[in-house]
PDB file of N, CA and C in Angstrom:
ATOM      1  N   UNK F   1      -4.054  17.967   0.243  1.00 88.00           N
ATOM      2  CA  UNK F   1      -3.681  17.374  -1.031  1.00 88.00           C
ATOM      3  C   UNK F   1      -4.072  15.895  -1.021  1.00 88.00           C
ATOM      4  N   UNK F   2      -4.406  15.389  -2.163  1.00 92.00           N
ATOM      5  CA  UNK F   2      -4.851  14.005  -2.309  1.00 92.00           C
ATOM      6  C   UNK F   2      -3.770  13.172  -2.996  1.00 92.00           C
ATOM      7  N   UNK F   3      -3.579  11.955  -2.516  1.00 94.00           N
ATOM      8  CA  UNK F   3      -2.664  10.991  -3.117  1.00 94.00           C
ATOM      9  C   UNK F   3      -3.524   9.870  -3.705  1.00 94.00           C
ATOM     10  N   UNK F   4      -3.222   9.483  -4.934  1.00 96.00           N
ATOM     11  CA  UNK F   4      -3.929   8.369  -5.567  1.00 96.00           C
ATOM     12  C   UNK F   4      -3.114   7.105  -5.351  1.00 96.00           C
ATOM     13  N   UNK F   5      -3.721   6.132  -4.682  1.00 96.00           N
ATOM     14  CA  UNK F   5      -3.057   4.859  -4.378  1.00 96.00           C
ATOM     15  C   UNK F   5      -3.805   3.745  -5.094  1.00 96.00           C
ATOM     16  N   UNK F   6      -3.076   2.963  -5.867  1.00 96.00           N
ATOM     17  CA  UNK F   6      -3.649   1.806  -6.561  1.00 96.00           C
ATOM     18  C   UNK F   6      -3.321   0.538  -5.798  1.00 96.00           C
ATOM     19  N   UNK F   7      -4.336  -0.276  -5.578  1.00 97.00           N
ATOM     20  CA  UNK F   7      -4.140  -1.628  -5.069  1.00 97.00           C
ATOM     21  C   UNK F   7      -4.284  -2.536  -6.290  1.00 97.00           C
ATOM     22  N   UNK F   8      -3.214  -3.221  -6.639  1.00 96.00           N
ATOM     23  CA  UNK F   8      -3.240  -4.059  -7.838  1.00 96.00           C
ATOM     24  C   UNK F   8      -4.376  -5.065  -7.784  1.00 96.00           C
ATOM     25  N   UNK F   9      -5.068  -5.186  -8.906  1.00 94.00           N
ATOM     26  CA  UNK F   9      -6.163  -6.127  -9.008  1.00 94.00           C
ATOM     27  C   UNK F   9      -7.455  -5.652  -8.380  1.00 94.00           C
ATOM     28  N   UNK F  10      -7.445  -4.442  -7.835  1.00 94.00           N
ATOM     29  CA  UNK F  10      -8.623  -3.948  -7.121  1.00 94.00           C
ATOM     30  C   UNK F  10      -9.091  -2.585  -7.611  1.00 94.00           C
ATOM     31  N   UNK F  11      -8.208  -1.623  -7.643  1.00 95.00           N
ATOM     32  CA  UNK F  11      -8.594  -0.287  -8.070  1.00 95.00           C
ATOM     33  C   UNK F  11      -7.811   0.785  -7.348  1.00 95.00           C
ATOM     34  N   UNK F  12      -8.266   2.023  -7.532  1.00 97.00           N
ATOM     35  CA  UNK F  12      -7.578   3.174  -6.973  1.00 97.00           C
ATOM     36  C   UNK F  12      -8.384   3.809  -5.848  1.00 97.00           C
ATOM     37  N   UNK F  13      -7.650   4.466  -4.946  1.00 97.00           N
ATOM     38  CA  UNK F  13      -8.260   5.169  -3.824  1.00 97.00           C
ATOM     39  C   UNK F  13      -7.632   6.552  -3.705  1.00 97.00           C
ATOM     40  N   UNK F  14      -8.469   7.537  -3.405  1.00 97.00           N
ATOM     41  CA  UNK F  14      -7.990   8.878  -3.082  1.00 97.00           C
ATOM     42  C   UNK F  14      -7.775   8.924  -1.573  1.00 97.00           C
ATOM     43  N   UNK F  15      -6.555   9.230  -1.163  1.00 96.00           N
ATOM     44  CA  UNK F  15      -6.217   9.286   0.262  1.00 96.00           C
ATOM     45  C   UNK F  15      -5.604  10.651   0.541  1.00 96.00           C
ATOM     46  N   UNK F  16      -6.090  11.315   1.574  1.00 94.00           N
ATOM     47  CA  UNK F  16      -5.520  12.599   1.952  1.00 94.00           C
ATOM     48  C   UNK F  16      -4.073  12.379   2.366  1.00 94.00           C
ATOM     49  N   UNK F  17      -3.177  13.233   1.885  1.00 90.00           N
ATOM     50  CA  UNK F  17      -1.757  13.013   2.180  1.00 90.00           C
ATOM     51  C   UNK F  17      -1.430  13.150   3.663  1.00 90.00           C
ATOM     52  N   UNK F  18      -2.332  13.715   4.445  1.00 91.00           N
ATOM     53  CA  UNK F  18      -2.109  13.780   5.894  1.00 91.00           C
ATOM     54  C   UNK F  18      -2.189  12.393   6.530  1.00 91.00           C
ATOM     55  N   UNK F  19      -2.734  11.425   5.819  1.00 92.00           N
ATOM     56  CA  UNK F  19      -2.867  10.057   6.337  1.00 92.00           C
ATOM     57  C   UNK F  19      -1.684   9.163   5.957  1.00 92.00           C
ATOM     58  N   UNK F  20      -0.787   9.674   5.118  1.00 90.00           N
ATOM     59  CA  UNK F  20       0.326   8.858   4.618  1.00 90.00           C
ATOM     60  C   UNK F  20       1.247   8.401   5.738  1.00 90.00           C
ATOM     61  N   UNK F  21       1.462   9.240   6.752  1.00 90.00           N
ATOM     62  CA  UNK F  21       2.325   8.830   7.874  1.00 90.00           C
ATOM     63  C   UNK F  21       1.768   7.589   8.571  1.00 90.00           C
ATOM     64  N   UNK F  22       0.445   7.515   8.710  1.00 91.00           N
ATOM     65  CA  UNK F  22      -0.180   6.335   9.315  1.00 91.00           C
ATOM     66  C   UNK F  22       0.094   5.090   8.461  1.00 91.00           C
ATOM     67  N   UNK F  23      -0.012   5.258   7.153  1.00 94.00           N
ATOM     68  CA  UNK F  23       0.230   4.137   6.246  1.00 94.00           C
ATOM     69  C   UNK F  23       1.700   3.723   6.259  1.00 94.00           C
ATOM     70  N   UNK F  24       2.585   4.700   6.475  1.00 93.00           N
ATOM     71  CA  UNK F  24       4.016   4.402   6.506  1.00 93.00           C
ATOM     72  C   UNK F  24       4.400   3.480   7.650  1.00 93.00           C
ATOM     73  N   UNK F  25       3.693   3.548   8.759  1.00 94.00           N
ATOM     74  CA  UNK F  25       3.966   2.652   9.887  1.00 94.00           C
ATOM     75  C   UNK F  25       3.774   1.201   9.431  1.00 94.00           C
ATOM     76  N   UNK F  26       2.668   0.946   8.748  1.00 95.00           N
ATOM     77  CA  UNK F  26       2.397  -0.408   8.245  1.00 95.00           C
ATOM     78  C   UNK F  26       3.351  -0.770   7.117  1.00 95.00           C
ATOM     79  N   UNK F  27       3.693   0.197   6.292  1.00 95.00           N
ATOM     80  CA  UNK F  27       4.640  -0.037   5.200  1.00 95.00           C
ATOM     81  C   UNK F  27       5.995  -0.463   5.757  1.00 95.00           C
ATOM     82  N   UNK F  28       6.428   0.166   6.824  1.00 94.00           N
ATOM     83  CA  UNK F  28       7.701  -0.198   7.459  1.00 94.00           C
ATOM     84  C   UNK F  28       7.645  -1.634   7.992  1.00 94.00           C
ATOM     85  N   UNK F  29       6.532  -2.003   8.603  1.00 95.00           N
ATOM     86  CA  UNK F  29       6.373  -3.368   9.100  1.00 95.00           C
ATOM     87  C   UNK F  29       6.391  -4.370   7.950  1.00 95.00           C
ATOM     88  N   UNK F  30       5.765  -4.006   6.837  1.00 95.00           N
ATOM     89  CA  UNK F  30       5.752  -4.879   5.663  1.00 95.00           C
ATOM     90  C   UNK F  30       7.159  -5.042   5.111  1.00 95.00           C
ATOM     91  N   UNK F  31       7.884  -3.947   5.020  1.00 94.00           N
ATOM     92  CA  UNK F  31       9.256  -4.006   4.515  1.00 94.00           C
ATOM     93  C   UNK F  31      10.125  -4.880   5.414  1.00 94.00           C
ATOM     94  N   UNK F  32       9.958  -4.769   6.716  1.00 94.00           N
ATOM     95  CA  UNK F  32      10.727  -5.605   7.649  1.00 94.00           C
ATOM     96  C   UNK F  32      10.385  -7.077   7.473  1.00 94.00           C
ATOM     97  N   UNK F  33       9.110  -7.396   7.282  1.00 93.00           N
ATOM     98  CA  UNK F  33       8.700  -8.786   7.075  1.00 93.00           C
ATOM     99  C   UNK F  33       9.320  -9.344   5.804  1.00 93.00           C
ATOM    100  N   UNK F  34       9.369  -8.525   4.751  1.00 94.00           N
ATOM    101  CA  UNK F  34       9.970  -8.972   3.491  1.00 94.00           C
ATOM    102  C   UNK F  34      11.469  -9.175   3.672  1.00 94.00           C
ATOM    103  N   UNK F  35      12.138  -8.216   4.305  1.00 92.00           N
ATOM    104  CA  UNK F  35      13.584  -8.321   4.509  1.00 92.00           C
ATOM    105  C   UNK F  35      13.953  -9.542   5.339  1.00 92.00           C
ATOM    106  N   UNK F  36      13.099  -9.897   6.296  1.00 93.00           N
ATOM    107  CA  UNK F  36      13.352 -11.060   7.141  1.00 93.00           C
ATOM    108  C   UNK F  36      12.849 -12.357   6.507  1.00 93.00           C
ATOM    109  N   UNK F  37      12.120 -12.235   5.399  1.00 91.00           N
ATOM    110  CA  UNK F  37      11.548 -13.418   4.752  1.00 91.00           C
ATOM    111  C   UNK F  37      10.470 -14.066   5.605  1.00 91.00           C
ATOM    112  N   UNK F  38       9.781 -13.277   6.408  1.00 90.00           N
ATOM    113  CA  UNK F  38       8.779 -13.779   7.347  1.00 90.00           C
ATOM    114  C   UNK F  38       7.405 -13.853   6.677  1.00 90.00           C
ATOM    115  N   UNK F  39       7.118 -14.960   6.035  1.00 86.00           N
ATOM    116  CA  UNK F  39       5.857 -15.139   5.311  1.00 86.00           C
ATOM    117  C   UNK F  39       4.665 -15.158   6.266  1.00 86.00           C
ATOM    118  N   UNK F  40       4.869 -15.600   7.509  1.00 89.00           N
ATOM    119  CA  UNK F  40       3.764 -15.636   8.484  1.00 89.00           C
ATOM    120  C   UNK F  40       3.312 -14.232   8.884  1.00 89.00           C
ATOM    121  N   UNK F  41       4.229 -13.297   8.944  1.00 91.00           N
ATOM    122  CA  UNK F  41       3.905 -11.915   9.287  1.00 91.00           C
ATOM    123  C   UNK F  41       3.450 -11.128   8.062  1.00 91.00           C
ATOM    124  N   UNK F  42       3.953 -11.502   6.913  1.00 92.00           N
ATOM    125  CA  UNK F  42       3.690 -10.761   5.681  1.00 92.00           C
ATOM    126  C   UNK F  42       2.195 -10.621   5.379  1.00 92.00           C
ATOM    127  N   UNK F  43       1.449 -11.705   5.414  1.00 93.00           N
ATOM    128  CA  UNK F  43       0.027 -11.673   5.081  1.00 93.00           C
ATOM    129  C   UNK F  43      -0.774 -10.732   5.959  1.00 93.00           C
ATOM    130  N   UNK F  44      -0.661 -10.850   7.282  1.00 96.00           N
ATOM    131  CA  UNK F  44      -1.424  -9.946   8.149  1.00 96.00           C
ATOM    132  C   UNK F  44      -1.031  -8.472   8.005  1.00 96.00           C
ATOM    133  N   UNK F  45       0.250  -8.198   7.812  1.00 96.00           N
ATOM    134  CA  UNK F  45       0.679  -6.803   7.673  1.00 96.00           C
ATOM    135  C   UNK F  45       0.197  -6.235   6.339  1.00 96.00           C
ATOM    136  N   UNK F  46       0.298  -7.013   5.277  1.00 96.00           N
ATOM    137  CA  UNK F  46      -0.212  -6.555   3.977  1.00 96.00           C
ATOM    138  C   UNK F  46      -1.713  -6.309   4.057  1.00 96.00           C
ATOM    139  N   UNK F  47      -2.438  -7.219   4.686  1.00 97.00           N
ATOM    140  CA  UNK F  47      -3.889  -7.053   4.837  1.00 97.00           C
ATOM    141  C   UNK F  47      -4.210  -5.781   5.622  1.00 97.00           C
ATOM    142  N   UNK F  48      -3.443  -5.509   6.678  1.00 97.00           N
ATOM    143  CA  UNK F  48      -3.671  -4.304   7.482  1.00 97.00           C
ATOM    144  C   UNK F  48      -3.395  -3.039   6.667  1.00 97.00           C
ATOM    145  N   UNK F  49      -2.344  -3.061   5.857  1.00 97.00           N
ATOM    146  CA  UNK F  49      -2.015  -1.905   5.022  1.00 97.00           C
ATOM    147  C   UNK F  49      -3.115  -1.639   4.000  1.00 97.00           C
ATOM    148  N   UNK F  50      -3.562  -2.680   3.321  1.00 97.00           N
ATOM    149  CA  UNK F  50      -4.605  -2.510   2.313  1.00 97.00           C
ATOM    150  C   UNK F  50      -5.927  -2.079   2.950  1.00 97.00           C
ATOM    151  N   UNK F  51      -6.242  -2.632   4.115  1.00 97.00           N
ATOM    152  CA  UNK F  51      -7.459  -2.226   4.830  1.00 97.00           C
ATOM    153  C   UNK F  51      -7.376  -0.754   5.222  1.00 97.00           C
ATOM    154  N   UNK F  52      -6.215  -0.321   5.661  1.00 97.00           N
ATOM    155  CA  UNK F  52      -6.038   1.083   6.046  1.00 97.00           C
ATOM    156  C   UNK F  52      -6.261   2.008   4.852  1.00 97.00           C
ATOM    157  N   UNK F  53      -5.773   1.622   3.689  1.00 97.00           N
ATOM    158  CA  UNK F  53      -5.992   2.434   2.488  1.00 97.00           C
ATOM    159  C   UNK F  53      -7.482   2.490   2.165  1.00 97.00           C
ATOM    160  N   UNK F  54      -8.139   1.354   2.218  1.00 97.00           N
ATOM    161  CA  UNK F  54      -9.579   1.310   1.920  1.00 97.00           C
ATOM    162  C   UNK F  54     -10.387   2.157   2.912  1.00 97.00           C
ATOM    163  N   UNK F  55     -10.021   2.085   4.196  1.00 96.00           N
ATOM    164  CA  UNK F  55     -10.767   2.802   5.228  1.00 96.00           C
ATOM    165  C   UNK F  55     -10.485   4.300   5.235  1.00 96.00           C
ATOM    166  N   UNK F  56      -9.280   4.689   4.917  1.00 95.00           N
ATOM    167  CA  UNK F  56      -8.901   6.096   4.960  1.00 95.00           C
ATOM    168  C   UNK F  56      -9.086   6.796   3.624  1.00 95.00           C
ATOM    169  N   UNK F  57      -9.335   6.004   2.582  1.00 96.00           N
ATOM    170  CA  UNK F  57      -9.473   6.570   1.247  1.00 96.00           C
ATOM    171  C   UNK F  57     -10.880   6.442   0.707  1.00 96.00           C
ATOM    172  N   UNK F  58     -11.066   7.069  -0.423  1.00 97.00           N
ATOM    173  CA  UNK F  58     -12.333   6.979  -1.143  1.00 97.00           C
ATOM    174  C   UNK F  58     -12.048   6.343  -2.498  1.00 97.00           C
ATOM    175  N   UNK F  59     -12.828   5.355  -2.889  1.00 97.00           N
ATOM    176  CA  UNK F  59     -12.589   4.706  -4.180  1.00 97.00           C
ATOM    177  C   UNK F  59     -12.711   5.700  -5.334  1.00 97.00           C
ATOM    178  N   UNK F  60     -11.811   5.553  -6.298  1.00 97.00           N
ATOM    179  CA  UNK F  60     -11.892   6.323  -7.532  1.00 97.00           C
ATOM    180  C   UNK F  60     -12.775   5.515  -8.482  1.00 97.00           C
ATOM    181  N   UNK F  61     -13.753   6.159  -9.086  1.00 94.00           N
ATOM    182  CA  UNK F  61     -14.659   5.466 -10.005  1.00 94.00           C
ATOM    183  C   UNK F  61     -13.869   4.795 -11.131  1.00 94.00           C
ATOM    184  N   UNK F  62     -14.280   3.612 -11.507  1.00 88.00           N
ATOM    185  CA  UNK F  62     -13.571   2.829 -12.522  1.00 88.00           C
ATOM    186  C   UNK F  62     -13.453   3.559 -13.850  1.00 88.00           C
ATOM    187  N   UNK F  63     -14.433   4.394 -14.166  1.00 91.00           N
ATOM    188  CA  UNK F  63     -14.399   5.088 -15.453  1.00 91.00           C
ATOM    189  C   UNK F  63     -13.508   6.335 -15.435  1.00 91.00           C
ATOM    190  N   UNK F  64     -13.004   6.718 -14.272  1.00 91.00           N
ATOM    191  CA  UNK F  64     -12.121   7.876 -14.146  1.00 91.00           C
ATOM    192  C   UNK F  64     -10.682   7.405 -14.327  1.00 91.00           C
ATOM    193  N   UNK F  65      -9.976   8.040 -15.240  1.00 88.00           N
ATOM    194  CA  UNK F  65      -8.585   7.677 -15.509  1.00 88.00           C
ATOM    195  C   UNK F  65      -7.659   8.731 -14.914  1.00 88.00           C
ATOM    196  N   UNK F  66      -6.967   8.367 -13.853  1.00 92.00           N
ATOM    197  CA  UNK F  66      -5.983   9.242 -13.227  1.00 92.00           C
ATOM    198  C   UNK F  66      -4.749   8.405 -12.913  1.00 92.00           C
ATOM    199  N   UNK F  67      -3.567   9.003 -13.008  1.00 94.00           N
ATOM    200  CA  UNK F  67      -2.359   8.241 -12.696  1.00 94.00           C
ATOM    201  C   UNK F  67      -2.254   7.945 -11.201  1.00 94.00           C
ATOM    202  N   UNK F  68      -1.734   6.788 -10.883  1.00 94.00           N
ATOM    203  CA  UNK F  68      -1.513   6.398  -9.483  1.00 94.00           C
ATOM    204  C   UNK F  68      -0.159   6.924  -9.040  1.00 94.00           C
ATOM    205  N   UNK F  69      -0.136   7.530  -7.873  1.00 94.00           N
ATOM    206  CA  UNK F  69       1.129   8.009  -7.325  1.00 94.00           C
ATOM    207  C   UNK F  69       1.842   6.908  -6.552  1.00 94.00           C
ATOM    208  N   UNK F  70       1.070   6.000  -5.985  1.00 94.00           N
ATOM    209  CA  UNK F  70       1.619   4.857  -5.252  1.00 94.00           C
ATOM    210  C   UNK F  70       0.894   3.598  -5.703  1.00 94.00           C
ATOM    211  N   UNK F  71       1.635   2.506  -5.784  1.00 95.00           N
ATOM    212  CA  UNK F  71       1.047   1.230  -6.182  1.00 95.00           C
ATOM    213  C   UNK F  71       1.364   0.205  -5.100  1.00 95.00           C
ATOM    214  N   UNK F  72       0.311  -0.446  -4.613  1.00 96.00           N
ATOM    215  CA  UNK F  72       0.453  -1.473  -3.580  1.00 96.00           C
ATOM    216  C   UNK F  72       0.137  -2.837  -4.180  1.00 96.00           C
ATOM    217  N   UNK F  73       0.723  -3.882  -3.624  1.00 96.00           N
ATOM    218  CA  UNK F  73       0.482  -5.229  -4.149  1.00 96.00           C
ATOM    219  C   UNK F  73      -0.954  -5.692  -3.938  1.00 96.00           C
ATOM    220  N   UNK F  74      -1.331  -6.673  -4.715  1.00 96.00           N
ATOM    221  CA  UNK F  74      -2.630  -7.314  -4.546  1.00 96.00           C
ATOM    222  C   UNK F  74      -2.654  -8.029  -3.197  1.00 96.00           C
ATOM    223  N   UNK F  75      -3.841  -8.252  -2.640  1.00 95.00           N
ATOM    224  CA  UNK F  75      -3.946  -8.909  -1.332  1.00 95.00           C
ATOM    225  C   UNK F  75      -3.284 -10.283  -1.271  1.00 95.00           C
ATOM    226  N   UNK F  76      -3.217 -10.967  -2.408  1.00 94.00           N
ATOM    227  CA  UNK F  76      -2.646 -12.317  -2.426  1.00 94.00           C
ATOM    228  C   UNK F  76      -1.219 -12.351  -2.981  1.00 94.00           C
ATOM    229  N   UNK F  77      -0.540 -11.201  -2.995  1.00 93.00           N
ATOM    230  CA  UNK F  77       0.819 -11.132  -3.528  1.00 93.00           C
ATOM    231  C   UNK F  77       1.775 -11.995  -2.712  1.00 93.00           C
ATOM    232  N   UNK F  78       2.719 -12.576  -3.402  1.00 91.00           N
ATOM    233  CA  UNK F  78       3.726 -13.418  -2.742  1.00 91.00           C
ATOM    234  C   UNK F  78       4.865 -12.559  -2.203  1.00 91.00           C
ATOM    235  N   UNK F  79       5.670 -13.166  -1.377  1.00 91.00           N
ATOM    236  CA  UNK F  79       6.846 -12.503  -0.826  1.00 91.00           C
ATOM    237  C   UNK F  79       7.740 -11.982  -1.947  1.00 91.00           C
ATOM    238  N   UNK F  80       7.978 -12.787  -2.966  1.00 91.00           N
ATOM    239  CA  UNK F  80       8.859 -12.364  -4.064  1.00 91.00           C
ATOM    240  C   UNK F  80       8.231 -11.234  -4.879  1.00 91.00           C
ATOM    241  N   UNK F  81       6.917 -11.245  -5.059  1.00 93.00           N
ATOM    242  CA  UNK F  81       6.251 -10.163  -5.793  1.00 93.00           C
ATOM    243  C   UNK F  81       6.360  -8.846  -5.025  1.00 93.00           C
ATOM    244  N   UNK F  82       6.179  -8.917  -3.727  1.00 93.00           N
ATOM    245  CA  UNK F  82       6.279  -7.707  -2.915  1.00 93.00           C
ATOM    246  C   UNK F  82       7.718  -7.221  -2.877  1.00 93.00           C
ATOM    247  N   UNK F  83       8.659  -8.126  -2.742  1.00 92.00           N
ATOM    248  CA  UNK F  83      10.082  -7.762  -2.731  1.00 92.00           C
ATOM    249  C   UNK F  83      10.443  -7.002  -4.009  1.00 92.00           C
ATOM    250  N   UNK F  84       9.916  -7.443  -5.149  1.00 93.00           N
ATOM    251  CA  UNK F  84      10.209  -6.796  -6.422  1.00 93.00           C
ATOM    252  C   UNK F  84       9.641  -5.374  -6.495  1.00 93.00           C
ATOM    253  N   UNK F  85       8.585  -5.106  -5.747  1.00 93.00           N
ATOM    254  CA  UNK F  85       7.946  -3.785  -5.763  1.00 93.00           C
ATOM    255  C   UNK F  85       8.591  -2.800  -4.791  1.00 93.00           C
ATOM    256  N   UNK F  86       9.330  -3.299  -3.811  1.00 90.00           N
ATOM    257  CA  UNK F  86       9.886  -2.443  -2.764  1.00 90.00           C
ATOM    258  C   UNK F  86      11.051  -1.601  -3.268  1.00 90.00           C
ATOM    259  N   UNK F  87      11.108  -0.383  -2.773  1.00 86.00           N
ATOM    260  CA  UNK F  87      12.279   0.469  -2.964  1.00 86.00           C
ATOM    261  C   UNK F  87      12.956   0.598  -1.608  1.00 86.00           C
ATOM    262  N   UNK F  88      13.983   1.412  -1.538  1.00 83.00           N
ATOM    263  CA  UNK F  88      14.654   1.641  -0.243  1.00 83.00           C
ATOM    264  C   UNK F  88      13.706   2.261   0.770  1.00 83.00           C
ATOM    265  N   UNK F  89      12.695   2.995   0.285  1.00 84.00           N
ATOM    266  CA  UNK F  89      11.719   3.653   1.154  1.00 84.00           C
ATOM    267  C   UNK F  89      10.483   2.784   1.371  1.00 84.00           C
ATOM    268  N   UNK F  90      10.489   1.547   0.937  1.00 88.00           N
ATOM    269  CA  UNK F  90       9.319   0.692   1.041  1.00 88.00           C
ATOM    270  C   UNK F  90       8.391   0.917  -0.143  1.00 88.00           C
ATOM    271  N   UNK F  91       7.119   0.697   0.055  1.00 91.00           N
ATOM    272  CA  UNK F  91       6.126   0.922  -0.991  1.00 91.00           C
ATOM    273  C   UNK F  91       5.612   2.357  -0.977  1.00 91.00           C
ATOM    274  N   UNK F  92       5.685   2.978   0.202  1.00 88.00           N
ATOM    275  CA  UNK F  92       5.180   4.336   0.394  1.00 88.00           C
ATOM    276  C   UNK F  92       6.349   5.217   0.849  1.00 88.00           C
ATOM    277  N   UNK F  93       6.900   6.037  -0.039  1.00 83.00           N
ATOM    278  CA  UNK F  93       8.029   6.890   0.352  1.00 83.00           C
ATOM    279  C   UNK F  93       7.633   7.862   1.477  1.00 83.00           C
ATOM    280  N   UNK F  94       8.590   8.114   2.319  1.00 69.00           N
ATOM    281  CA  UNK F  94       8.348   9.114   3.357  1.00 69.00           C
ATOM    282  C   UNK F  94       8.723   8.664   4.720  1.00 69.00           C
TER     283      UNK F  94
END
């Protein structure tokens, strides 16, 4: 099964749902950085998460309109912007 993940300001990626557990490891680290208010850790962890989506996924063509199942912050998102996007399960449930 395929999961559609949107990176704000960038686009969508098709990611096989078997890869979601790998992404959840980084999502957990991101959530911990936000909860601790650790801005120094936040940037590298967010970059690693977005890179993992790009590497494990395939870009969805811009002209294709499909709903996103998961939405990730833009690469330059602030701590407060990411905090507003987080749920109890982080950005990626599971």
